[in-house]
PDB file of C-alpha atoms and ligand atoms in Angstrom:
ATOM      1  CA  UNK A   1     -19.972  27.987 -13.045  1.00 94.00           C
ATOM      2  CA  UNK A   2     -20.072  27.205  -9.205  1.00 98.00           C
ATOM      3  CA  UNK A   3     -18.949  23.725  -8.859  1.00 98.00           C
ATOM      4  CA  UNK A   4     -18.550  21.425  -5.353  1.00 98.00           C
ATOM      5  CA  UNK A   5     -16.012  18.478  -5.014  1.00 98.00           C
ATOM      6  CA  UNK A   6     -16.461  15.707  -3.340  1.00 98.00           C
ATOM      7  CA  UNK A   7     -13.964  13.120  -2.558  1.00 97.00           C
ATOM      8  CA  UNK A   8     -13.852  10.105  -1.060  1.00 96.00           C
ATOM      9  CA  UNK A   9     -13.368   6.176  -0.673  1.00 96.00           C
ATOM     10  CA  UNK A  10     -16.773   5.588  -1.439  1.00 97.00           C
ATOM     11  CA  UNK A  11     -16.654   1.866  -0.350  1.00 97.00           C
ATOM     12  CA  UNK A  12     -19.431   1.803  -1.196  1.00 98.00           C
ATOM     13  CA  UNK A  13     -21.182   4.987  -1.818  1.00 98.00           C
ATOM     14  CA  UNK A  14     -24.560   5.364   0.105  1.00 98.00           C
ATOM     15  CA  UNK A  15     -27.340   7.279   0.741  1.00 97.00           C
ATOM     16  CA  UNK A  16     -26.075   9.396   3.489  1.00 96.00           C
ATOM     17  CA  UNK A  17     -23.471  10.472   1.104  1.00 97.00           C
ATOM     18  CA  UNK A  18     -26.064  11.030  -2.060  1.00 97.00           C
ATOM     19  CA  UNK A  19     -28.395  13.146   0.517  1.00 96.00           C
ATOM     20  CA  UNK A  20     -25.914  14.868   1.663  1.00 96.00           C
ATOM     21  CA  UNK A  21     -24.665  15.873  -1.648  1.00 97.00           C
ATOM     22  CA  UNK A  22     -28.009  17.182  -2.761  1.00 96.00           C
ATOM     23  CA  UNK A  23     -28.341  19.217   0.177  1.00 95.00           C
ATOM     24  CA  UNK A  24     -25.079  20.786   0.263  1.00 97.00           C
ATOM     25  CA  UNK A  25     -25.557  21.564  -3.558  1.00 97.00           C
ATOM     26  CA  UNK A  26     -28.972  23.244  -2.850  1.00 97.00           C
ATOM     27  CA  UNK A  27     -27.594  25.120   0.336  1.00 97.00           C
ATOM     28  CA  UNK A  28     -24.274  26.276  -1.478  1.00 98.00           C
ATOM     29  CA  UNK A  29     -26.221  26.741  -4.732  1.00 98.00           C
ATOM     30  CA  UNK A  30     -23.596  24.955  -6.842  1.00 98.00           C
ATOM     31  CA  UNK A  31     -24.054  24.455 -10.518  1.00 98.00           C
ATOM     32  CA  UNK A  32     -23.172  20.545 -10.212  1.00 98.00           C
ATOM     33  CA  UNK A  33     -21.253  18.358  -7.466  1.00 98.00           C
ATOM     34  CA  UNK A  34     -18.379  15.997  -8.943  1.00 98.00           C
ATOM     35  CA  UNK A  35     -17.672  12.958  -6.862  1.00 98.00           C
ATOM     36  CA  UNK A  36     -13.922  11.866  -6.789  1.00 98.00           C
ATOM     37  CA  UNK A  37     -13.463   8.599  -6.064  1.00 98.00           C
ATOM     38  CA  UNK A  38      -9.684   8.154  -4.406  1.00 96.00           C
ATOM     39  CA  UNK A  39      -7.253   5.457  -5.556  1.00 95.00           C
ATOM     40  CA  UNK A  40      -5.400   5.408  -2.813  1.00 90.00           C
ATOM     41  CA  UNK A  41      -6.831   7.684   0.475  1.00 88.00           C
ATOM     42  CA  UNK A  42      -3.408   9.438   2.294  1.00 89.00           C
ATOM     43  CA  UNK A  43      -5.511   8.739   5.295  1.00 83.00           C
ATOM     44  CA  UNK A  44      -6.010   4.979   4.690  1.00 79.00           C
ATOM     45  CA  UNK A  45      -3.083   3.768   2.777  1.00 79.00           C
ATOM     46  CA  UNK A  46      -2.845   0.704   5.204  1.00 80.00           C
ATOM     47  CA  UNK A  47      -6.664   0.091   4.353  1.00 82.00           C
ATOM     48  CA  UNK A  48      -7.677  -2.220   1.716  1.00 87.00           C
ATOM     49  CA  UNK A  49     -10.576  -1.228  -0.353  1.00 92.00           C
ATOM     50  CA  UNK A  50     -12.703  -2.560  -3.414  1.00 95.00           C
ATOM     51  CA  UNK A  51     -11.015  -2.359  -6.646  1.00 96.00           C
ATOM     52  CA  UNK A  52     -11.242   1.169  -8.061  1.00 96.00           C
ATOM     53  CA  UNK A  53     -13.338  -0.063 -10.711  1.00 97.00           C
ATOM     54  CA  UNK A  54     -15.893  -1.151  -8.573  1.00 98.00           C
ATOM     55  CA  UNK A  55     -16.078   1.795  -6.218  1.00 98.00           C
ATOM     56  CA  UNK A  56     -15.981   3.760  -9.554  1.00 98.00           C
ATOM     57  CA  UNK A  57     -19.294   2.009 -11.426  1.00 98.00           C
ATOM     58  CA  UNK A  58     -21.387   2.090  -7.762  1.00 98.00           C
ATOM     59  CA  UNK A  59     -21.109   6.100  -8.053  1.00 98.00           C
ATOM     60  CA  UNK A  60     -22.078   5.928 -11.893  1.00 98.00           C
ATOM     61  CA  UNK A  61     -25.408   3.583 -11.225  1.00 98.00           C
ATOM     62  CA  UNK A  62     -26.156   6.037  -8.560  1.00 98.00           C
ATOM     63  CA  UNK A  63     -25.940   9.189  -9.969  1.00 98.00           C
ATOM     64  CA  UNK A  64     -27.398   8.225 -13.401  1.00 98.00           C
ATOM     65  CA  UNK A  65     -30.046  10.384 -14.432  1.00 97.00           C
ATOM     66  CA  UNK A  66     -28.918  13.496 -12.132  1.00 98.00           C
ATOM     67  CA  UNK A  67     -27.674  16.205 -14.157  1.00 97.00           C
ATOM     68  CA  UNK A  68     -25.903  18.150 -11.247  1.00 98.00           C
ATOM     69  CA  UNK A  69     -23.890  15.080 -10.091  1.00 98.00           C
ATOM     70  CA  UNK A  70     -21.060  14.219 -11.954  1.00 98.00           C
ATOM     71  CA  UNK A  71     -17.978  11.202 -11.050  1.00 98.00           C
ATOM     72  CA  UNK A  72     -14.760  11.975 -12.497  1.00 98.00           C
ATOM     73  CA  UNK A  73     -11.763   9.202 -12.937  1.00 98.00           C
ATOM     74  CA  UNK A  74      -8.935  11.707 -12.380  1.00 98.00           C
ATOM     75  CA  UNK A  75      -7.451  10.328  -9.054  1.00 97.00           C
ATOM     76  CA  UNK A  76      -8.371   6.745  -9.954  1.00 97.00           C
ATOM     77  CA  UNK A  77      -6.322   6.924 -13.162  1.00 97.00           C
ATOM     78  CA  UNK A  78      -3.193   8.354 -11.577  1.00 95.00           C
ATOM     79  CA  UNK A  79      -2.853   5.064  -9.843  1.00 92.00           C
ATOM     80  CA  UNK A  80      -1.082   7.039  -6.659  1.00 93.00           C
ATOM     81  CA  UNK A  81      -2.042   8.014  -3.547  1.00 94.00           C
ATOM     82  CA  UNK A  82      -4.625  10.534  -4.273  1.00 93.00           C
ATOM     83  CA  UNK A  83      -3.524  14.484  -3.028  1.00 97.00           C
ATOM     84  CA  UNK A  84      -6.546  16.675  -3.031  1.00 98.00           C
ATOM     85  CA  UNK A  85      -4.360  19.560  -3.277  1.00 98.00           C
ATOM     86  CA  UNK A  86      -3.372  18.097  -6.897  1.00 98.00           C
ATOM     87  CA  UNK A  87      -6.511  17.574  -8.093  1.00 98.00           C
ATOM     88  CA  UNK A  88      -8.214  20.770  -7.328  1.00 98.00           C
ATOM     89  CA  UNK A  89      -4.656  22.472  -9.206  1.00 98.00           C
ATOM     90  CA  UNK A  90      -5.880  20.492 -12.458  1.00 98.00           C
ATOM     91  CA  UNK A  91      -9.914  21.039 -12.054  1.00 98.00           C
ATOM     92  CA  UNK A  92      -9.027  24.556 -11.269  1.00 98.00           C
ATOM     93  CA  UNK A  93      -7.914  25.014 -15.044  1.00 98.00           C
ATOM     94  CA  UNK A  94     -11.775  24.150 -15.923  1.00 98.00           C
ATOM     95  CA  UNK A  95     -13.599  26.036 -13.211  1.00 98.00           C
ATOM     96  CA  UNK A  96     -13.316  29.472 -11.954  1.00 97.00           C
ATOM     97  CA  UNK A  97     -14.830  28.502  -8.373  1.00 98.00           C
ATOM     98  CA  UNK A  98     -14.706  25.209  -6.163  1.00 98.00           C
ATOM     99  CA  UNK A  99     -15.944  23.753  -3.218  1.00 98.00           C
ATOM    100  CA  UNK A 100     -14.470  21.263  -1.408  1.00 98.00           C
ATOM    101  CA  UNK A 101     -16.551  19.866   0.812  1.00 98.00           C
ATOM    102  CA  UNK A 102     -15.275  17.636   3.574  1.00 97.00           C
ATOM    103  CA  UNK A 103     -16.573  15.821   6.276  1.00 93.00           C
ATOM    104  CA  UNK A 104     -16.313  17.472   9.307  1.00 92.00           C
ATOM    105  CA  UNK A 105     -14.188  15.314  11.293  1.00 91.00           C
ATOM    106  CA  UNK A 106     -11.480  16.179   8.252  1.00 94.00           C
ATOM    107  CA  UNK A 107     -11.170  20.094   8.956  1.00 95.00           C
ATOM    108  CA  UNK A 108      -9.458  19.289  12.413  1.00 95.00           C
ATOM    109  CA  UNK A 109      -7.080  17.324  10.770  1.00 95.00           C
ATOM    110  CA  UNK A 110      -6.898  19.717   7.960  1.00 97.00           C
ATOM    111  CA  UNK A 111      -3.360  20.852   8.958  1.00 97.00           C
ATOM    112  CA  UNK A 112      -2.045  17.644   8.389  1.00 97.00           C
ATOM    113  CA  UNK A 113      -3.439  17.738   5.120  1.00 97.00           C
ATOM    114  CA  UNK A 114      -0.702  18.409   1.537  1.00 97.00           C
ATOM    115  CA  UNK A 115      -0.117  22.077   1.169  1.00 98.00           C
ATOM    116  CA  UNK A 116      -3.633  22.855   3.490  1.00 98.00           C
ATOM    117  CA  UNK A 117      -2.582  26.581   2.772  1.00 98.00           C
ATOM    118  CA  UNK A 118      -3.014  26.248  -1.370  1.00 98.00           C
ATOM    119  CA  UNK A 119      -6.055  24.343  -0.591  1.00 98.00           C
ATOM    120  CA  UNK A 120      -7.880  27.132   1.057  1.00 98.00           C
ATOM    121  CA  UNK A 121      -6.371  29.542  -1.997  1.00 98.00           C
ATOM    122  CA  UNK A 122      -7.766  27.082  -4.741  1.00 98.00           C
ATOM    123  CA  UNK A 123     -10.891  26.574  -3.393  1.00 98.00           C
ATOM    124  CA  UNK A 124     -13.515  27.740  -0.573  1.00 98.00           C
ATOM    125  CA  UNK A 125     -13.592  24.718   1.585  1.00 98.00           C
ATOM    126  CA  UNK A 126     -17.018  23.647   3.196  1.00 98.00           C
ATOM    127  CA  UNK A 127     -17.647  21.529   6.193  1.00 97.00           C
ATOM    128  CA  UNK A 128     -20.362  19.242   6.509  1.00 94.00           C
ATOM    129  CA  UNK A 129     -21.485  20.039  10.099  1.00 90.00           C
ATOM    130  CA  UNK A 130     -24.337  17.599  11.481  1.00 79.00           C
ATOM    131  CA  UNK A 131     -26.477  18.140  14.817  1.00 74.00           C
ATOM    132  CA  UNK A 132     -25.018  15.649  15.951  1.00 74.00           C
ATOM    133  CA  UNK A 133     -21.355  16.080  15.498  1.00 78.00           C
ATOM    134  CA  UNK A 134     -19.216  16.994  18.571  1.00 82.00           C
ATOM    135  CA  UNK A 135     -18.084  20.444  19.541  1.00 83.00           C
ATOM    136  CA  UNK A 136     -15.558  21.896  17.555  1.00 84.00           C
ATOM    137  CA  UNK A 137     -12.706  20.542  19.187  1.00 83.00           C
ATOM    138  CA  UNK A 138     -10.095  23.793  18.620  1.00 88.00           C
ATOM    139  CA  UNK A 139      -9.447  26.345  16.367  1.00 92.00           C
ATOM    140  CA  UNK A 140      -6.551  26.979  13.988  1.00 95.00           C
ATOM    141  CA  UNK A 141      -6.411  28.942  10.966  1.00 97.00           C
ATOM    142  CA  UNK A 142      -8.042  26.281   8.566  1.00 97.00           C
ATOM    143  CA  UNK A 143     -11.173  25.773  10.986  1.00 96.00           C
ATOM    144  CA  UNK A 144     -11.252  29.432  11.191  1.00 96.00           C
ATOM    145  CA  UNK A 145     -11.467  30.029   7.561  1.00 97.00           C
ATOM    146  CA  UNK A 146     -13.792  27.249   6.307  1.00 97.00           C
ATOM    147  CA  UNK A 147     -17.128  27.349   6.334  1.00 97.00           C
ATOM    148  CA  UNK A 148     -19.483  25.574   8.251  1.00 95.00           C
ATOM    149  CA  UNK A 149     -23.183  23.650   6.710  1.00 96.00           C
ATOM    150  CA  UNK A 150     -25.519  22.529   8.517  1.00 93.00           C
ATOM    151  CA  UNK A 151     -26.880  19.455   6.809  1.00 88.00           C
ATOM    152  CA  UNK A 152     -29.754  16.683   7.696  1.00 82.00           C
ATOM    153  CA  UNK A 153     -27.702  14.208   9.548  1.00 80.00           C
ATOM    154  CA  UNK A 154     -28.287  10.771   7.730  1.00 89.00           C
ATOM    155  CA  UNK A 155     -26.197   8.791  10.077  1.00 90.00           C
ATOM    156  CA  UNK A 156     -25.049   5.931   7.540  1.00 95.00           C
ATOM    157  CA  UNK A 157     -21.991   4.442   7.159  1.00 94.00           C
ATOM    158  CA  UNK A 158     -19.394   2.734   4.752  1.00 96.00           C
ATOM    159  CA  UNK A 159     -17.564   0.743   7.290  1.00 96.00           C
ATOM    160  CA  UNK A 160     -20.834  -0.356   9.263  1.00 97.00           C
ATOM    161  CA  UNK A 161     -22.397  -1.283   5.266  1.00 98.00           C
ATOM    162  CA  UNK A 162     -19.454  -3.369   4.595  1.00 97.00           C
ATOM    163  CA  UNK A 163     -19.629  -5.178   8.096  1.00 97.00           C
ATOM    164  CA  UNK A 164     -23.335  -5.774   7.606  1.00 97.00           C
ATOM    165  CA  UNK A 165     -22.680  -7.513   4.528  1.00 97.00           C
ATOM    166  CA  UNK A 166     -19.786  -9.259   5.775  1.00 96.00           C
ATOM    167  CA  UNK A 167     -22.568 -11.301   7.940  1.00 96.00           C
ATOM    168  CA  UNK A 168     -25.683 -11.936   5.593  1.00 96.00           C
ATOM    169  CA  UNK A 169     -27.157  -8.395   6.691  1.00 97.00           C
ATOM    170  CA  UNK A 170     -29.466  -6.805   4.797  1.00 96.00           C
ATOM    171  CA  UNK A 171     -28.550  -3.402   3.643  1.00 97.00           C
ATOM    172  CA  UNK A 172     -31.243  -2.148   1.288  1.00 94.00           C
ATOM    173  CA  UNK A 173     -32.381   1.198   2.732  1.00 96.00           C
ATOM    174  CA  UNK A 174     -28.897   2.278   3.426  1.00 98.00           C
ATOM    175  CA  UNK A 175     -27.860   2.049  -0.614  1.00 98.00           C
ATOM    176  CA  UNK A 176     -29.640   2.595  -3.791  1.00 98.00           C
ATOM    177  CA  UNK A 177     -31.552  -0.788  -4.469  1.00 97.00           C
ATOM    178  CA  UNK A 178     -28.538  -0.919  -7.552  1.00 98.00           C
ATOM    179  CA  UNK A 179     -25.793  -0.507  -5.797  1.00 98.00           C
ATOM    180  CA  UNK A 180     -27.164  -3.506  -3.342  1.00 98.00           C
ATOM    181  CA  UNK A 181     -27.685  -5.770  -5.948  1.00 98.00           C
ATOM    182  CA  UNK A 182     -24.084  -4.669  -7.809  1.00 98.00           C
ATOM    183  CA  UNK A 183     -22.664  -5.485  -4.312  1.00 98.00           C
ATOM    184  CA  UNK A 184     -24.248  -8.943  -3.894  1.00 97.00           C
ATOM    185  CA  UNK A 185     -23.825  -9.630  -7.773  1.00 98.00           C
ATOM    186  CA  UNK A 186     -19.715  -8.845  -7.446  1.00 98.00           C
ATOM    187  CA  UNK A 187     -19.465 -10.393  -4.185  1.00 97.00           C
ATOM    188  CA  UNK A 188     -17.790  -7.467  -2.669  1.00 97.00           C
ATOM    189  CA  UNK A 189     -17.418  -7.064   1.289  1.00 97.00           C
ATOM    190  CA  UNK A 190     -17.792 -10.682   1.795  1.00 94.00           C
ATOM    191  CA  UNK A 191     -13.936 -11.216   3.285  1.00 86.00           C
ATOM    192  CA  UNK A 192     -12.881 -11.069   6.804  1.00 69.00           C
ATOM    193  CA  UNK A 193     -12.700  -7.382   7.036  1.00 63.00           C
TER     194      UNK A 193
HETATM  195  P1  LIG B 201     -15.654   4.641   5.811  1.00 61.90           P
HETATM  196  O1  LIG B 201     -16.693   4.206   6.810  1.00 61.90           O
HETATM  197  O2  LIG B 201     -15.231   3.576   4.880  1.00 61.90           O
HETATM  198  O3  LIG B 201     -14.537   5.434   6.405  1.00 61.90           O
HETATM  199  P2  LIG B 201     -17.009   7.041   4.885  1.00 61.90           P
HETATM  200  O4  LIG B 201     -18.316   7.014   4.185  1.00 61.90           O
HETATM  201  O5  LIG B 201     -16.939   7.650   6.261  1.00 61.90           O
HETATM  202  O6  LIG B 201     -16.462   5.583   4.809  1.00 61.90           O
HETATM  203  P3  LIG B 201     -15.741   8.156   2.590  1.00 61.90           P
HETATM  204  O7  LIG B 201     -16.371   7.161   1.677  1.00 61.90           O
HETATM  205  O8  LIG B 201     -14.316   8.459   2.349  1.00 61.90           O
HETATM  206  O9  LIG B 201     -15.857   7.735   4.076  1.00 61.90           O
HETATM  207  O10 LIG B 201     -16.626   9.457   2.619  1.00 61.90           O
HETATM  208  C1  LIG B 201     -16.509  10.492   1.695  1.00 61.90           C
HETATM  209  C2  LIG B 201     -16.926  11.777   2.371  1.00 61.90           C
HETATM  210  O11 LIG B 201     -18.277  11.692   2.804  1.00 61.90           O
HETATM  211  C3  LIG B 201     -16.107  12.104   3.616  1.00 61.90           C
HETATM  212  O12 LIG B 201     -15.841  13.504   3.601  1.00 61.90           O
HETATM  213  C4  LIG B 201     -17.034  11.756   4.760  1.00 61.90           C
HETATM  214  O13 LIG B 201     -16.804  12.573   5.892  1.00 61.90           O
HETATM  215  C5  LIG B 201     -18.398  12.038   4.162  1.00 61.90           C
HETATM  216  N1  LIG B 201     -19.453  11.208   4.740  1.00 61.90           N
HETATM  217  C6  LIG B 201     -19.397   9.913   5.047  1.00 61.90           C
HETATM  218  N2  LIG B 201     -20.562   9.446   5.543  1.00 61.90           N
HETATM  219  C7  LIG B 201     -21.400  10.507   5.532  1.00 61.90           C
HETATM  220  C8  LIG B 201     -22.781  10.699   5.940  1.00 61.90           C
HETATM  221  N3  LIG B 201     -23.506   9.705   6.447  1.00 61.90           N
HETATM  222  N4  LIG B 201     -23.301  11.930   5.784  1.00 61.90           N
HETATM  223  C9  LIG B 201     -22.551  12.927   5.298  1.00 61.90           C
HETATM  224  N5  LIG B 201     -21.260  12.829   4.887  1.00 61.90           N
HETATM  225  C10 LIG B 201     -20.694  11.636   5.016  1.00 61.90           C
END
């Protein structure tokens, strides 16, 4: 089995990420994709962000139904900043092959990354390149050895959802019609962010 990782704050998770997802999966030919929701992002640990539980029950609605997308809890219930490296040592017990797919602003920070070297061993990691996205801006040995996917660029995202609901915006269009009434139901993004 061929599986892809995805992690992420997914606060909240949207349809640029869901598209995404489904093309990557269909480009890569991956068996299923398993969403990670972080607990605590190394990269934003100054950043508050919804309760876990929240983040974690917006990727359930939205995936339900979808065989080859899958949420698991592992980071969440380690309550600790969330090291891919770690996780991809335990889901690499359970699956032979892994891709880790990252945004592509990620691989050029990929050296600053936990143990970026054991990454690359554990699994092959794949960048989600868009049209639009900038040149690549150098090349070290992690850009040099991931690999590059072109995807549909679906130019949505988390921080401009939570702003828009912040002030009364409407955001159906951008999220599964669920996940928009789950936000307005819980009241989430609604203080000064
Ligand atoms: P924020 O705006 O809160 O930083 P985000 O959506 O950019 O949110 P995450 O929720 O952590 O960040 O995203 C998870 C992964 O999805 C990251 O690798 C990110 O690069 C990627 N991603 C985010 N938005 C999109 C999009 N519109 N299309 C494709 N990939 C995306």
């Amino acid at each position: 089995m061929k599986i892809g990782i995805f992690g992420g704050t997914f606060d909240p998770i949207h349809h640029g990420h869901l598209i995404t997802a489904q093309s990557v999966r269909e480009i890569r030919k991956l068996d299923k994709i398993i969403f990670i929701p972080t607990y605590i992002s190394p990269h934003k640990t100054n950043i508050k962000t919804s309760s876990a539980e929240d983040r974690m029950n917006m990727i359930k609605i939205s995936i339900e139904g979808i065989d080859f997308f899958e949420v698991s809890d592992f980071e969440i219930n380690k309550h600790d900043i969330s090291y891919t490296v770690d996780t991809l040592r335990e889901f690499k017990k359970y699956y032979d092959e892994i891709e880790l797919i990252i945004g592509y602003d990620n691989i050029f920070k990929f050296y600053t990354w936990k143990e970026p070297d054991e990454i690359m061993n554990l699994a092959k990691v794949i960048v989600l390149k868009r049209k639009s996205s900038q040149p690549i801006e150098f090349i070290d040995k992690y850009v040099e050895r991931a690999t590059f996917v072109q995807t549909r660029g679906i130019e949505i995202s988390a921080t401009d959802i939570r702003h828009r609901v912040h002030k009364g915006l409407p955001i159906h269009y951008l999220v599964p019609k669920e996940i928009e009434k789950y936000i307005l139901d819980h009241k989430l993004y609604t203080e000064e962010i």
